XYZ file of C-alpha atoms in Angstrom:
483
model
C 181.086 130.706 212.453
C 177.329 130.164 212.913
C 174.586 132.202 211.287
C 173.938 134.252 214.393
C 177.533 135.480 214.573
C 177.492 136.292 210.862
C 174.353 138.415 211.269
C 175.780 140.250 214.282
C 179.043 140.967 212.438
C 177.164 142.252 209.401
C 175.043 144.583 211.561
C 178.175 145.943 213.280
C 179.857 146.640 209.915
C 176.763 148.446 208.611
C 176.471 150.511 211.792
C 180.149 151.462 211.597
C 179.739 152.511 207.959
C 176.716 154.709 208.761
C 178.606 156.277 211.672
C 181.528 157.203 209.401
C 179.127 158.787 206.891
C 177.771 161.080 209.592
C 181.288 162.282 210.409
C 182.012 163.742 206.973
C 183.322 167.313 207.369
C 181.546 170.203 205.593
C 183.101 171.854 202.557
C 185.105 175.025 203.208
C 184.853 177.928 200.771
C 188.322 178.810 199.518
C 187.294 182.432 198.911
C 187.149 182.915 202.659
C 190.780 181.906 203.197
C 191.977 185.484 202.720
C 190.000 186.513 205.813
C 192.036 184.287 208.112
C 193.946 186.364 210.634
C 197.702 185.715 210.960
C 197.517 184.922 214.667
C 194.863 182.250 214.023
C 196.559 180.536 211.084
C 197.733 177.607 213.198
C 194.101 176.726 213.901
C 193.491 175.860 210.241
C 194.753 172.822 208.372
C 195.765 172.681 204.747
C 192.684 172.073 202.575
C 192.438 170.082 199.384
C 189.989 169.617 196.554
C 189.936 167.016 193.804
C 188.565 167.478 190.315
C 187.661 165.348 187.308
C 187.885 166.779 183.844
C 189.223 166.626 180.321
C 192.434 167.748 178.631
C 193.693 168.033 175.085
C 196.692 169.305 173.224
C 196.289 172.803 171.836
C 196.498 171.599 168.235
C 194.231 168.566 168.688
C 190.509 167.943 169.113
C 190.939 164.609 170.932
C 189.946 164.878 174.601
C 191.218 162.622 177.382
C 190.518 162.099 181.066
C 192.107 164.434 183.642
C 192.437 164.086 187.429
C 193.347 167.357 189.163
C 194.221 168.103 192.771
C 194.280 171.564 194.352
C 195.980 171.891 197.732
C 195.747 175.309 199.349
C 196.343 177.128 202.612
C 196.307 180.807 201.874
C 196.869 183.147 198.922
C 200.625 182.510 198.845
C 200.575 178.744 199.428
C 198.872 176.829 196.625
C 199.813 173.579 194.937
C 198.226 172.227 191.774
C 198.738 168.709 190.378
C 197.404 167.437 187.040
C 197.379 163.751 186.146
C 196.610 163.568 182.425
C 195.700 160.084 181.284
C 196.220 159.175 177.662
C 192.728 157.735 177.478
C 189.486 157.812 179.436
C 190.477 155.551 182.343
C 192.877 155.646 185.260
C 194.374 152.390 184.047
C 195.725 154.191 180.962
C 199.292 155.661 180.760
C 199.556 159.204 182.048
C 201.637 162.361 182.427
C 201.948 164.035 185.768
C 202.435 167.824 185.935
C 202.555 169.819 189.154
C 203.357 173.326 190.297
C 203.861 174.700 193.795
C 203.775 178.185 195.357
C 201.275 179.425 192.804
C 200.276 183.065 192.822
C 196.571 183.400 193.526
C 194.775 186.550 192.432
C 191.734 186.585 194.716
C 190.086 189.379 192.728
C 190.138 187.620 189.360
C 190.390 184.088 190.862
C 193.436 183.166 188.791
C 196.305 180.797 189.662
C 199.650 181.242 187.880
C 203.075 179.580 188.061
C 206.343 179.873 186.148
C 208.072 176.626 187.219
C 206.346 173.295 186.576
C 207.393 169.730 187.285
C 206.663 167.016 184.726
C 206.781 163.259 185.310
C 206.580 160.902 182.348
C 207.671 157.267 181.919
C 209.101 157.165 185.433
C 211.409 160.193 185.082
C 210.631 163.714 186.265
C 212.168 167.143 185.716
C 211.496 170.814 186.467
C 210.812 173.065 183.461
C 210.521 176.770 182.862
C 206.944 176.841 181.724
C 203.611 178.440 182.420
C 200.604 177.202 184.317
C 197.470 179.319 184.187
C 194.225 178.260 185.894
C 191.050 180.282 186.360
C 188.274 179.603 188.875
C 185.002 179.812 186.956
C 182.502 180.214 189.804
C 182.308 181.523 193.342
C 182.260 178.153 195.093
C 185.496 177.094 193.320
C 183.986 173.908 191.860
C 185.111 174.540 188.253
C 188.548 175.287 186.839
C 189.915 175.800 183.368
C 193.363 176.721 182.157
C 196.421 175.970 180.090
C 199.849 174.466 180.784
C 202.849 175.187 178.548
C 205.677 172.788 179.344
C 208.441 171.029 177.413
C 207.276 172.466 174.104
C 203.691 171.250 174.563
C 200.592 173.301 175.216
C 197.816 171.551 177.133
C 194.307 172.935 177.614
C 192.229 171.550 180.484
C 188.857 172.002 182.144
C 187.768 170.314 185.372
C 184.922 170.237 187.883
C 185.055 169.288 191.556
C 184.217 165.720 192.437
C 180.942 164.970 194.152
C 182.355 163.829 197.467
C 179.067 162.395 198.657
C 178.753 160.290 195.514
C 182.398 159.192 195.764
C 181.878 158.259 199.394
C 178.758 156.220 198.699
C 180.491 154.419 195.835
C 183.171 153.282 198.263
C 180.544 152.469 200.887
C 178.706 150.165 198.481
C 182.019 148.562 197.557
C 182.902 147.997 201.233
C 179.431 146.561 201.879
C 179.817 144.153 198.941
C 183.262 143.078 200.166
C 181.981 142.639 203.732
C 179.085 140.417 202.683
C 181.281 138.438 200.280
C 184.019 137.852 202.810
C 181.578 136.891 205.547
C 180.520 134.079 203.213
C 184.148 133.195 202.370
C 185.258 133.201 206.018
C 182.196 131.122 206.991
C 183.097 128.567 204.283
C 186.740 128.431 205.424
C 185.671 128.113 209.070
C 183.336 125.271 208.169
C 186.122 123.440 206.335
C 188.401 124.056 209.321
C 185.852 122.419 211.593
C 185.651 119.395 209.278
C 189.413 118.829 209.019
C 189.875 119.498 212.755
C 187.487 116.668 213.588
C 188.509 114.374 210.728
C 192.180 113.932 209.882
C 191.311 112.010 206.692
C 189.720 115.162 205.296
C 192.836 117.139 206.224
C 194.988 114.633 204.337
C 192.815 115.092 201.253
C 193.129 118.897 201.310
C 195.726 120.277 198.891
C 198.405 122.487 200.462
C 198.936 124.150 197.080
C 195.293 125.217 196.970
C 195.654 126.716 200.429
C 198.800 128.486 199.223
C 197.004 130.024 196.232
C 194.200 131.182 198.526
C 196.788 132.739 200.844
C 198.377 134.623 197.956
C 194.986 135.753 196.702
C 193.816 137.059 200.088
C 197.095 138.675 201.153
C 197.627 140.263 197.739
C 194.066 141.613 197.663
C 194.427 143.036 201.184
C 197.699 144.792 200.308
C 196.262 146.086 197.015
C 193.294 147.644 198.810
C 195.621 149.085 201.450
C 197.690 150.684 198.687
C 194.613 152.136 196.978
C 193.230 153.547 200.227
C 196.326 155.752 200.631
C 196.493 156.981 197.058
C 196.048 160.728 196.717
C 192.809 160.732 194.730
C 190.925 158.676 197.345
C 190.180 161.722 199.479
C 186.819 160.438 200.740
C 185.680 157.007 201.829
C 189.168 155.837 202.759
C 187.816 154.100 205.854
C 185.583 151.914 203.723
C 188.493 150.668 201.624
C 190.376 149.904 204.848
C 187.395 147.862 206.064
C 187.570 145.840 202.848
C 191.291 145.312 203.351
C 190.612 144.107 206.902
C 188.232 141.409 205.660
C 190.771 140.130 203.121
C 193.489 140.016 205.769
C 191.149 138.167 208.154
C 190.602 135.456 205.537
C 194.383 135.244 205.023
C 195.008 134.828 208.757
C 192.366 132.097 209.018
C 194.085 130.130 206.259
C 197.638 130.764 207.493
C 197.136 130.219 211.223
C 194.381 127.581 211.281
C 193.980 125.592 208.075
C 197.610 125.355 206.995
C 199.027 123.865 210.275
C 196.303 121.208 210.544
C 196.703 120.069 206.929
C 200.498 120.054 207.261
C 200.402 117.889 210.420
C 197.858 115.509 208.901
C 199.945 114.991 205.758
C 203.135 114.595 207.832
C 201.824 112.473 210.695
C 205.314 111.193 211.543
C 206.349 114.569 213.013
C 204.149 113.911 216.063
C 206.613 111.204 217.118
C 209.249 113.904 217.742
C 207.277 115.438 220.602
C 205.101 118.518 220.916
C 207.922 121.083 221.004
C 209.785 119.766 217.945
C 206.595 119.227 215.920
C 205.450 122.785 216.758
C 208.812 124.167 215.613
C 208.602 122.200 212.356
C 205.068 123.461 211.727
C 206.087 127.072 212.483
C 209.088 126.794 210.147
C 206.827 125.488 207.398
C 204.418 128.385 207.932
C 207.305 130.856 207.760
C 208.606 129.409 204.501
C 205.101 129.383 203.098
C 204.605 133.038 204.041
C 207.929 133.960 202.430
C 206.900 132.222 199.207
C 203.610 134.150 199.303
C 205.480 137.462 199.591
C 207.789 136.539 196.687
C 204.789 135.522 194.588
C 203.009 138.808 195.361
C 206.140 140.793 194.418
C 206.230 138.942 191.083
C 202.556 139.768 190.529
C 203.295 143.413 191.355
C 206.130 143.510 188.820
C 203.796 141.979 186.230
C 200.918 144.353 186.983
C 200.781 145.470 183.346
C 199.999 141.862 182.446
C 197.089 141.591 184.877
C 194.968 139.988 182.140
C 197.305 136.972 182.486
C 198.051 137.000 186.217
C 194.446 137.442 187.408
C 193.203 134.168 185.852
C 196.162 132.358 187.444
C 195.378 133.818 190.879
C 191.759 132.650 190.574
C 192.766 129.037 189.817
C 192.743 128.362 193.551
C 191.161 124.896 193.367
C 193.110 123.575 190.361
C 195.704 121.881 192.664
C 192.813 120.308 194.609
C 191.290 119.018 191.378
C 194.671 117.515 190.382
C 195.021 115.915 193.828
C 191.546 114.404 193.539
C 192.435 112.998 190.108
C 195.709 111.481 191.310
C 194.436 109.842 194.491
C 190.744 109.362 193.717
C 189.410 111.661 196.461
C 185.657 112.192 196.152
C 184.933 114.435 199.120
C 188.143 116.388 199.697
C 186.245 119.651 200.146
C 182.556 120.411 200.433
C 181.083 121.472 197.098
C 179.053 124.155 198.894
C 182.145 125.656 200.557
C 184.232 125.638 197.366
C 181.358 127.075 195.330
C 180.747 129.862 197.867
C 184.411 130.898 197.834
C 184.720 130.891 194.041
C 181.433 132.709 193.397
C 182.227 135.467 195.906
C 185.667 135.988 194.393
C 184.170 135.988 190.902
C 181.628 138.694 191.803
C 184.366 140.912 193.284
C 186.568 140.416 190.203
C 183.682 141.195 187.842
C 183.038 144.449 189.693
C 186.679 145.542 189.495
C 187.329 144.476 185.893
C 183.892 144.588 184.291
C 181.900 147.407 185.892
C 182.412 150.785 184.130
C 181.498 152.676 187.326
C 183.948 150.841 189.605
C 185.413 153.068 192.295
C 188.907 152.938 190.748
C 187.694 154.110 187.308
C 189.523 151.270 185.593
C 188.710 150.449 182.004
C 186.486 147.344 181.781
C 188.151 144.288 180.299
C 185.332 142.041 179.152
C 187.649 139.402 177.717
C 189.284 139.035 181.137
C 185.843 138.844 182.777
C 184.835 136.079 180.367
C 188.008 134.130 181.182
C 187.402 134.520 184.928
C 183.812 133.299 184.576
C 184.969 130.241 182.623
C 187.763 129.501 185.124
C 185.646 129.876 188.284
C 182.513 128.138 187.011
C 184.704 125.443 185.439
C 186.317 124.683 188.795
C 182.893 124.515 190.473
C 181.533 122.063 187.873
C 184.643 119.859 187.970
C 184.602 119.670 191.779
C 180.921 118.755 191.667
C 181.463 115.949 189.137
C 184.507 114.670 191.043
C 182.195 113.794 193.919
C 181.007 110.910 191.706
C 183.975 110.219 189.419
C 187.139 111.816 190.825
C 189.364 110.624 187.955
C 187.109 111.451 185.019
C 189.597 114.058 183.732
C 192.354 111.442 183.362
C 192.139 109.199 180.272
C 191.477 105.605 181.297
C 194.784 104.270 179.984
C 196.742 106.850 181.989
C 194.901 106.397 185.283
C 196.939 104.875 188.119
C 195.925 101.376 189.112
C 193.471 101.480 191.996
C 193.847 98.984 194.824
C 191.333 96.138 194.881
C 190.189 95.483 198.443
C 188.321 92.284 197.543
C 189.476 88.709 196.957
C 187.802 85.798 195.238
C 186.130 83.024 197.275
C 188.957 80.486 196.997
C 191.613 82.990 198.077
C 189.490 84.101 201.032
C 189.016 80.474 202.062
C 192.774 79.837 202.035
C 193.513 83.009 203.992
C 190.905 82.249 206.642
C 192.354 78.922 207.751
C 195.315 80.183 209.751
C 194.223 83.752 210.551
C 191.938 85.508 212.915
C 188.551 85.871 211.217
C 187.235 88.695 213.366
C 186.745 92.314 212.286
C 188.479 94.339 214.987
C 186.310 97.378 214.251
C 182.994 95.782 215.208
C 184.458 92.681 216.903
C 182.182 90.263 215.015
C 183.100 87.384 212.651
C 183.866 88.122 209.034
C 181.481 86.908 206.347
C 183.895 84.485 204.672
C 183.883 80.697 204.127
C 185.613 79.084 207.104
C 186.095 75.539 208.306
C 184.321 75.825 211.697
C 180.830 77.179 212.052
C 180.357 80.621 213.600
C 177.232 82.774 213.639
C 177.466 85.534 211.002
C 176.249 88.853 212.391
C 177.411 91.227 209.626
C 176.677 90.035 206.088
C 178.753 92.693 204.287
C 181.708 91.679 202.137
C 185.220 91.306 203.467
C 187.846 93.880 202.511
C 191.576 93.090 202.488
C 194.071 95.887 203.104
C 197.572 96.054 201.531
C 198.973 95.212 204.972
C 197.032 91.894 204.945
C 194.373 92.805 207.489
C 190.665 92.114 206.940
C 187.508 93.976 207.904
C 183.844 94.222 207.035
C 183.211 96.459 204.062
C 180.777 98.777 205.825
C 183.089 98.983 208.864
C 186.238 99.818 206.889
C 184.492 102.259 204.530
C 183.251 104.270 207.509
C 186.724 104.094 209.051
C 188.413 105.344 205.845
C 186.090 108.332 205.780
C 187.566 109.337 209.146
C 191.173 108.212 208.803
C 193.214 106.748 205.948
C 195.083 104.372 208.268
C 194.750 100.678 208.959
C 192.894 100.170 212.276
C 195.283 97.354 213.176
C 198.796 98.488 212.237
C 198.286 102.214 211.342
C 199.691 101.741 207.824
C 198.445 104.220 205.225
C 195.505 102.937 203.215
C 194.667 103.734 199.582
C 191.333 105.367 198.783
C 188.433 102.977 198.282
C 186.747 103.665 194.944
C 183.910 101.172 195.191
């Protein structure tokens, strides 16, 4: 994706966001609901209002965060739900209490109910209790009341959310995600272009790194999709869906473009089976890979309470690539700029979600997790940068695999040259080795000897290896040159 397309896409996203802001519906005064005529009732939809507030037990002075929802249609059809968090954040444990068919006294602006439903620790039950809520002002933006249920008395007070502020918070989040994922998708597209034109680069790309990126993007897209349909996100839902779209786009680019090319490059023998069979094998591999991604995401979902452990693992997307570089001595497996762009964008998004107190999900900041993510992401960037010069610096010298020596001493070269062709088939000029008969030497670079006993000029073979890790003569796989 070139810069012009990126700019156009960004302008379109911004224009779409501004258009959705202008379509926000005005607030309806609930005091006017009693004036609705019976024969016009079907012209009105059920309204809803969301509140933030505090709650405390009747015999305690400790106050906690409360999220309240009021769904109403007319005086005889009201529903009140209270989510009482045992802390100041939505990531804390909570009780859920609700009551339907509340009696609404329009004169005194009081809501009352005798049957309440309580959900705690995954189990819910109806109780004979009392819910009393009073509207404190004419525009119904403040409520206070008391709930008596299951032997507990809870006092609460709440005020209506500022929908415009909530909407803009989600808009800023969507804008940040859009800009970040434009950079990520541009980096992935650039790497796709490189491996499409150069199969040696595709062979150096780690499939496990691509798999971790797939899990990260698909999981993030599904998480945002889940959050966009949660009850308390009553405004700005479209913006969260836009963010989910960008994550899913990055996932599709990896799954449908990068993964097949890398798989074919690392399994070059499947091309001998014909186009139809090789396509089926590639599609089967993609299907199995997608299934593993789904299983991995389900495991992450089950371990959501241990997010401080799973999030660092999800962000180790280039650790398999670093291991691959160390094992095989790859210096340029992925562009440092592309890898750095991907990691930095993901780090900024993670720091917003887990380190910003005003994040749109009202999650409690976890600064220890943020510190770990910074160390993990910046550590990967620094290691990938240094591996461009010394790919095996992380492996102790005594444990490093023996690298292949492409050069021979002068006597051995002289013996090999007597009965063999002394021409480099890449440039079709004589090799610079001692030979019996005199030939004009055009290329003065050293001679390199492959494991399959073929010889080439050093500058010719080095350029060839950068394109393809195969012998130009017999197509045998060549080890990486570390000179």
